[in-house]
Amino acid sequence: MNHFFARHLYLVDFTVASLGRRRGRNLGLFAVYVLLVFVLASVSLMTHGLRREAQAILESSPEIVVQRMIAGRNDPVPTGAVAAITGIRGVRAVQGRLWGYYYDAGMRANYTLMVPPDRPVESGAVVIGGGIARLRQLDTGDIVHFMAPDGRIVRFTVSGTLDSASELVSADLVLMNEGDFRAFFGFPADRFTDVVASVRNPREVGTVASKIALALPEARVVTRADMLRTYEALFDWRGGMVAVVLSGAVLAFVILAWDKAAGLSADERREIGVLKAIGWETSDVIAVKFWEGALVSLLAFLAGYVLAYGHVFYFSGALFEPALKGWAILYPRFRLVPEINGQQVATIFFFTVVPYTLATIFPIWRAATIDPDTVMR
């Protein structure tokens, strides 16, 4: 056993010296390798982090959301629907919500105006998200003007900004008083935008949702699980789109790696011939080249992954922020919670390290089995 480890230790030492003799070529390959791992790991870490952030926020979202559909479009829900849902067995609490969209033509941004159910806002005041505060350079006590659908200019006082920890969903949010909301949009007093419900037994959410759908045939019933699946599909789609865009770079690396691994230079062939001539076995030559590929790929993988970790968790994934966060104008600012997913690490490792390392073996084996005199000539 000691002989085995000592043998491979000497082979690794020889491999390091061999890499140093072709420093320029190996450094170029190493840089491209690091860049590839950095890009793939950044997309993977950021997509996973955004998915976890969305899941954590949606854990406190309503268990059931009921919307009224007319001709395939959302329509205000009559207040009578609240009483109808309350009478369904298994429902614990029901509440109507008021929210809507507002387009700021000057900033070319969409805001979400909402009446918070658990945070009273004074009449004439608004609480804004961090994205709006940065976009319009607003602070507490400032005055903000919105144009109502009927052309009126309505003035509000900023009474506060929302916590940056929730900025994934609150960057474009404007919280206001119920009376101000109804007056601004001309919203009827006997209507809600939608209705949310909570269930006594979490395991019966699906059953209660089915009962609501039967009681209100014109309603669309959305559960928290549906929202979670939608967010997961959204981030998977965005991550996939970025990966498709980068597929050209991945293909270029594959070609470069294969050319490097399969296309032995004259110096490398001569070196193999000399080693065979002085008594090296074929297995020793293959082991050296295996260690050469393994060292380059492992070091590049570690360097690229560490850079990606810092890029995502300490610089908020600035290079891929527009593609993965997806806001047209208002980009939320928040720091993802650092986490390493073992499955993602293994996947990136398998698709970057393993192919290159294995690609070095066959051409070396073919050259190492040729007569040394033939190789050197």
mmCIF file of N, CA and C in Angstrom, residues 216-294:
data_model
loop_
_atom_site.group_PDB
_atom_site.id
_atom_site.type_symbol
_atom_site.label_atom_id
_atom_site.label_comp_id
_atom_site.label_asym_id
_atom_site.label_seq_id
_atom_site.Cartn_x
_atom_site.Cartn_y
_atom_site.Cartn_z
ATOM 1 N N LEU A 216 -68.456 28.092 -6.564
ATOM 2 C CA LEU A 216 -68.332 29.289 -7.399
ATOM 3 C C LEU A 216 -67.813 28.866 -8.780
ATOM 4 N N PRO A 217 -68.692 28.453 -9.671
ATOM 5 C CA PRO A 217 -68.254 27.915 -10.972
ATOM 6 C C PRO A 217 -67.437 28.905 -11.799
ATOM 7 N N GLU A 218 -67.666 30.210 -11.614
ATOM 8 C CA GLU A 218 -66.933 31.202 -12.413
ATOM 9 C C GLU A 218 -65.567 31.533 -11.822
ATOM 10 N N ALA A 219 -65.202 30.879 -10.707
ATOM 11 C CA ALA A 219 -63.964 31.217 -10.002
ATOM 12 C C ALA A 219 -62.792 30.358 -10.466
ATOM 13 N N ARG A 220 -61.616 30.933 -10.398
ATOM 14 C CA ARG A 220 -60.371 30.180 -10.567
ATOM 15 C C ARG A 220 -59.726 30.073 -9.198
ATOM 16 N N VAL A 221 -59.455 28.871 -8.748
ATOM 17 C CA VAL A 221 -58.919 28.635 -7.415
ATOM 18 C C VAL A 221 -57.451 28.252 -7.544
ATOM 19 N N VAL A 222 -56.588 29.015 -6.881
ATOM 20 C CA VAL A 222 -55.142 28.795 -6.939
ATOM 21 C C VAL A 222 -54.649 28.509 -5.526
ATOM 22 N N THR A 223 -53.949 27.406 -5.339
ATOM 23 C CA THR A 223 -53.412 27.053 -4.030
ATOM 24 C C THR A 223 -51.955 27.492 -3.922
ATOM 25 N N ARG A 224 -51.452 27.457 -2.688
ATOM 26 C CA ARG A 224 -50.051 27.827 -2.465
ATOM 27 C C ARG A 224 -49.114 26.890 -3.218
ATOM 28 N N ALA A 225 -49.467 25.603 -3.278
ATOM 29 C CA ALA A 225 -48.641 24.645 -4.022
ATOM 30 C C ALA A 225 -48.584 25.007 -5.501
ATOM 31 N N ASP A 226 -49.700 25.489 -6.055
ATOM 32 C CA ASP A 226 -49.709 25.921 -7.457
ATOM 33 C C ASP A 226 -48.747 27.084 -7.671
ATOM 34 N N MET A 227 -48.750 28.034 -6.739
ATOM 35 C CA MET A 227 -47.852 29.187 -6.866
ATOM 36 C C MET A 227 -46.398 28.759 -6.772
ATOM 37 N N LEU A 228 -46.095 27.824 -5.865
ATOM 38 C CA LEU A 228 -44.725 27.331 -5.736
ATOM 39 C C LEU A 228 -44.275 26.650 -7.022
ATOM 40 N N ARG A 229 -45.139 25.836 -7.612
ATOM 41 C CA ARG A 229 -44.776 25.165 -8.872
ATOM 42 C C ARG A 229 -44.558 26.171 -9.995
ATOM 43 N N THR A 230 -45.366 27.235 -9.998
ATOM 44 C CA THR A 230 -45.208 28.256 -11.032
ATOM 45 C C THR A 230 -43.869 28.956 -10.907
ATOM 46 N N TYR A 231 -43.486 29.314 -9.670
ATOM 47 C CA TYR A 231 -42.200 29.982 -9.468
ATOM 48 C C TYR A 231 -41.044 29.056 -9.824
ATOM 49 N N GLU A 232 -41.137 27.794 -9.457
ATOM 50 C CA GLU A 232 -40.073 26.853 -9.792
ATOM 51 C C GLU A 232 -39.931 26.710 -11.299
ATOM 52 N N ALA A 233 -41.073 26.609 -11.989
ATOM 53 C CA ALA A 233 -41.027 26.510 -13.448
ATOM 54 C C ALA A 233 -40.442 27.775 -14.069
ATOM 55 N N LEU A 234 -40.777 28.933 -13.487
ATOM 56 C CA LEU A 234 -40.259 30.196 -14.008
ATOM 57 C C LEU A 234 -38.747 30.269 -13.897
ATOM 58 N N PHE A 235 -38.201 29.935 -12.717
ATOM 59 C CA PHE A 235 -36.750 30.022 -12.538
ATOM 60 C C PHE A 235 -36.030 28.931 -13.320
ATOM 61 N N ASP A 236 -36.654 27.744 -13.436
ATOM 62 C CA ASP A 236 -36.054 26.707 -14.269
ATOM 63 C C ASP A 236 -35.998 27.159 -15.725
ATOM 64 N N TRP A 237 -37.063 27.829 -16.188
ATOM 65 C CA TRP A 237 -37.096 28.312 -17.565
ATOM 66 C C TRP A 237 -36.039 29.380 -17.786
ATOM 67 N N ARG A 238 -35.930 30.322 -16.847
ATOM 68 C CA ARG A 238 -34.937 31.390 -17.012
ATOM 69 C C ARG A 238 -33.518 30.816 -16.976
ATOM 70 N N GLY A 239 -33.276 29.901 -16.033
ATOM 71 C CA GLY A 239 -31.956 29.278 -15.986
ATOM 72 C C GLY A 239 -31.656 28.503 -17.247
ATOM 73 N N GLY A 240 -32.679 27.808 -17.789
ATOM 74 C CA GLY A 240 -32.492 27.071 -19.031
ATOM 75 C C GLY A 240 -32.205 27.981 -20.207
ATOM 76 N N MET A 241 -32.883 29.134 -20.268
ATOM 77 C CA MET A 241 -32.643 30.078 -21.351
ATOM 78 C C MET A 241 -31.210 30.599 -21.318
ATOM 79 N N VAL A 242 -30.723 30.923 -20.103
ATOM 80 C CA VAL A 242 -29.340 31.382 -19.982
ATOM 81 C C VAL A 242 -28.377 30.277 -20.401
ATOM 82 N N ALA A 243 -28.675 29.035 -20.006
ATOM 83 C CA ALA A 243 -27.812 27.918 -20.381
ATOM 84 C C ALA A 243 -27.788 27.716 -21.896
ATOM 85 N N VAL A 244 -28.949 27.897 -22.548
ATOM 86 C CA VAL A 244 -29.002 27.757 -24.006
ATOM 87 C C VAL A 244 -28.160 28.834 -24.679
ATOM 88 N N VAL A 245 -28.248 30.071 -24.160
ATOM 89 C CA VAL A 245 -27.457 31.160 -24.726
ATOM 90 C C VAL A 245 -25.961 30.868 -24.579
ATOM 91 N N LEU A 246 -25.594 30.229 -23.461
ATOM 92 C CA LEU A 246 -24.187 29.937 -23.203
ATOM 93 C C LEU A 246 -23.738 28.618 -23.809
ATOM 94 N N SER A 247 -24.638 27.906 -24.472
ATOM 95 C CA SER A 247 -24.282 26.600 -25.015
ATOM 96 C C SER A 247 -23.179 26.703 -26.064
ATOM 97 N N GLY A 248 -23.122 27.835 -26.776
ATOM 98 C CA GLY A 248 -22.046 28.029 -27.748
ATOM 99 C C GLY A 248 -20.682 28.048 -27.090
ATOM 100 N N ALA A 249 -20.601 28.734 -25.931
ATOM 101 C CA ALA A 249 -19.337 28.772 -25.188
ATOM 102 C C ALA A 249 -18.973 27.377 -24.671
ATOM 103 N N VAL A 250 -19.979 26.624 -24.220
ATOM 104 C CA VAL A 250 -19.730 25.269 -23.736
ATOM 105 C C VAL A 250 -19.215 24.382 -24.869
ATOM 106 N N LEU A 251 -19.836 24.503 -26.044
ATOM 107 C CA LEU A 251 -19.405 23.709 -27.192
ATOM 108 C C LEU A 251 -17.979 24.070 -27.601
ATOM 109 N N ALA A 252 -17.659 25.365 -27.572
ATOM 110 C CA ALA A 252 -16.298 25.787 -27.908
ATOM 111 C C ALA A 252 -15.286 25.188 -26.941
ATOM 112 N N PHE A 253 -15.647 25.132 -25.655
ATOM 113 C CA PHE A 253 -14.737 24.533 -24.672
ATOM 114 C C PHE A 253 -14.566 23.043 -24.927
ATOM 115 N N VAL A 254 -15.661 22.363 -25.260
ATOM 116 C CA VAL A 254 -15.569 20.925 -25.535
ATOM 117 C C VAL A 254 -14.616 20.666 -26.685
ATOM 118 N N ILE A 255 -14.725 21.492 -27.735
ATOM 119 C CA ILE A 255 -13.820 21.328 -28.882
ATOM 120 C C ILE A 255 -12.378 21.597 -28.471
ATOM 121 N N LEU A 256 -12.173 22.653 -27.693
ATOM 122 C CA LEU A 256 -10.822 22.988 -27.236
ATOM 123 C C LEU A 256 -10.255 21.889 -26.356
ATOM 124 N N ALA A 257 -11.071 21.383 -25.430
ATOM 125 C CA ALA A 257 -10.596 20.342 -24.519
ATOM 126 C C ALA A 257 -10.271 19.061 -25.278
ATOM 127 N N TRP A 258 -11.129 18.699 -26.222
ATOM 128 C CA TRP A 258 -10.873 17.478 -27.000
ATOM 129 C C TRP A 258 -9.620 17.623 -27.854
ATOM 130 N N ASP A 259 -9.442 18.805 -28.437
ATOM 131 C CA ASP A 259 -8.247 19.039 -29.243
ATOM 132 C C ASP A 259 -6.997 18.952 -28.393
ATOM 133 N N LYS A 260 -7.087 19.500 -27.179
ATOM 134 C CA LYS A 260 -5.933 19.475 -26.283
ATOM 135 C C LYS A 260 -5.631 18.055 -25.821
ATOM 136 N N ALA A 261 -6.708 17.319 -25.522
ATOM 137 C CA ALA A 261 -6.522 15.978 -24.984
ATOM 138 C C ALA A 261 -6.151 14.963 -26.066
ATOM 139 N N ALA A 262 -6.792 15.090 -27.240
ATOM 140 C CA ALA A 262 -6.597 14.081 -28.277
ATOM 141 C C ALA A 262 -5.438 14.395 -29.213
ATOM 142 N N GLY A 263 -5.131 15.665 -29.361
ATOM 143 C CA GLY A 263 -4.088 16.038 -30.307
ATOM 144 C C GLY A 263 -2.744 16.222 -29.624
ATOM 145 N N LEU A 264 -1.982 15.143 -29.476
ATOM 146 C CA LEU A 264 -0.678 15.217 -28.824
ATOM 147 C C LEU A 264 0.313 15.933 -29.734
ATOM 148 N N SER A 265 1.093 16.817 -29.152
ATOM 149 C CA SER A 265 2.109 17.531 -29.914
ATOM 150 C C SER A 265 3.320 16.632 -30.131
ATOM 151 N N ALA A 266 4.220 17.083 -31.015
ATOM 152 C CA ALA A 266 5.438 16.306 -31.287
ATOM 153 C C ALA A 266 6.296 16.176 -30.035
ATOM 154 N N ASP A 267 6.363 17.254 -29.235
ATOM 155 C CA ASP A 267 7.148 17.197 -27.995
ATOM 156 C C ASP A 267 6.578 16.172 -27.027
ATOM 157 N N GLU A 268 5.249 16.108 -26.930
ATOM 158 C CA GLU A 268 4.639 15.143 -26.017
ATOM 159 C C GLU A 268 4.887 13.712 -26.489
ATOM 160 N N ARG A 269 4.799 13.491 -27.789
ATOM 161 C CA ARG A 269 5.081 12.144 -28.312
ATOM 162 C C ARG A 269 6.541 11.762 -28.073
ATOM 163 N N ARG A 270 7.434 12.733 -28.268
ATOM 164 C CA ARG A 270 8.847 12.459 -28.025
ATOM 165 C C ARG A 270 9.089 12.155 -26.554
ATOM 166 N N GLU A 271 8.422 12.897 -25.678
ATOM 167 C CA GLU A 271 8.566 12.666 -24.244
ATOM 168 C C GLU A 271 8.094 11.264 -23.863
ATOM 169 N N ILE A 272 6.977 10.829 -24.472
ATOM 170 C CA ILE A 272 6.478 9.485 -24.192
ATOM 171 C C ILE A 272 7.480 8.438 -24.675
ATOM 172 N N GLY A 273 8.054 8.672 -25.859
ATOM 173 C CA GLY A 273 9.052 7.734 -26.373
ATOM 174 C C GLY A 273 10.263 7.639 -25.474
ATOM 175 N N VAL A 274 10.741 8.756 -24.956
ATOM 176 C CA VAL A 274 11.897 8.746 -24.057
ATOM 177 C C VAL A 274 11.569 7.989 -22.777
ATOM 178 N N LEU A 275 10.403 8.261 -22.231
ATOM 179 C CA LEU A 275 10.007 7.569 -20.993
ATOM 180 C C LEU A 275 9.929 6.060 -21.215
ATOM 181 N N LYS A 276 9.372 5.644 -22.344
ATOM 182 C CA LYS A 276 9.300 4.213 -22.638
ATOM 183 C C LYS A 276 10.694 3.622 -22.842
ATOM 184 N N ALA A 277 11.576 4.413 -23.458
ATOM 185 C CA ALA A 277 12.914 3.914 -23.738
ATOM 186 C C ALA A 277 13.735 3.708 -22.468
ATOM 187 N N ILE A 278 13.495 4.514 -21.448
ATOM 188 C CA ILE A 278 14.280 4.384 -20.208
ATOM 189 C C ILE A 278 13.609 3.429 -19.216
ATOM 190 N N GLY A 279 12.561 2.752 -19.650
ATOM 191 C CA GLY A 279 12.011 1.699 -18.804
ATOM 192 C C GLY A 279 10.645 1.945 -18.204
ATOM 193 N N TRP A 280 10.011 3.055 -18.526
ATOM 194 C CA TRP A 280 8.665 3.298 -17.992
ATOM 195 C C TRP A 280 7.689 2.326 -18.632
ATOM 196 N N GLU A 281 6.754 1.847 -17.826
ATOM 197 C CA GLU A 281 5.705 0.979 -18.340
ATOM 198 C C GLU A 281 4.568 1.814 -18.939
ATOM 199 N N THR A 282 3.766 1.160 -19.761
ATOM 200 C CA THR A 282 2.621 1.855 -20.374
ATOM 201 C C THR A 282 1.674 2.397 -19.311
ATOM 202 N N SER A 283 1.468 1.621 -18.250
ATOM 203 C CA SER A 283 0.576 2.059 -17.174
ATOM 204 C C SER A 283 1.101 3.317 -16.492
ATOM 205 N N ASP A 284 2.445 3.441 -16.383
ATOM 206 C CA ASP A 284 3.014 4.639 -15.770
ATOM 207 C C ASP A 284 2.761 5.875 -16.631
ATOM 208 N N VAL A 285 2.945 5.732 -17.938
ATOM 209 C CA VAL A 285 2.718 6.854 -18.855
ATOM 210 C C VAL A 285 1.249 7.287 -18.814
ATOM 211 N N ILE A 286 0.348 6.300 -18.840
ATOM 212 C CA ILE A 286 -1.078 6.625 -18.775
ATOM 213 C C ILE A 286 -1.421 7.296 -17.458
ATOM 214 N N ALA A 287 -0.817 6.818 -16.356
ATOM 215 C CA ALA A 287 -1.092 7.412 -15.041
ATOM 216 C C ALA A 287 -0.638 8.866 -14.993
ATOM 217 N N VAL A 288 0.532 9.167 -15.594
ATOM 218 C CA VAL A 288 1.019 10.547 -15.603
ATOM 219 C C VAL A 288 0.047 11.459 -16.343
ATOM 220 N N LYS A 289 -0.382 11.037 -17.527
ATOM 221 C CA LYS A 289 -1.295 11.870 -18.300
ATOM 222 C C LYS A 289 -2.680 11.959 -17.648
ATOM 223 N N PHE A 290 -3.079 10.878 -16.964
ATOM 224 C CA PHE A 290 -4.332 10.940 -16.217
ATOM 225 C C PHE A 290 -4.247 11.979 -15.113
ATOM 226 N N TRP A 291 -3.132 11.976 -14.389
ATOM 227 C CA TRP A 291 -2.957 12.976 -13.332
ATOM 228 C C TRP A 291 -2.859 14.383 -13.904
ATOM 229 N N GLU A 292 -2.287 14.506 -15.092
ATOM 230 C CA GLU A 292 -2.206 15.819 -15.726
ATOM 231 C C GLU A 292 -3.604 16.370 -16.009
ATOM 232 N N GLY A 293 -4.447 15.539 -16.617
ATOM 233 C CA GLY A 293 -5.816 15.977 -16.875
ATOM 234 C C GLY A 293 -6.603 16.214 -15.602
ATOM 235 N N ALA A 294 -6.404 15.331 -14.604
ATOM 236 C CA ALA A 294 -7.148 15.459 -13.351
ATOM 237 C C ALA A 294 -6.749 16.719 -12.595
#
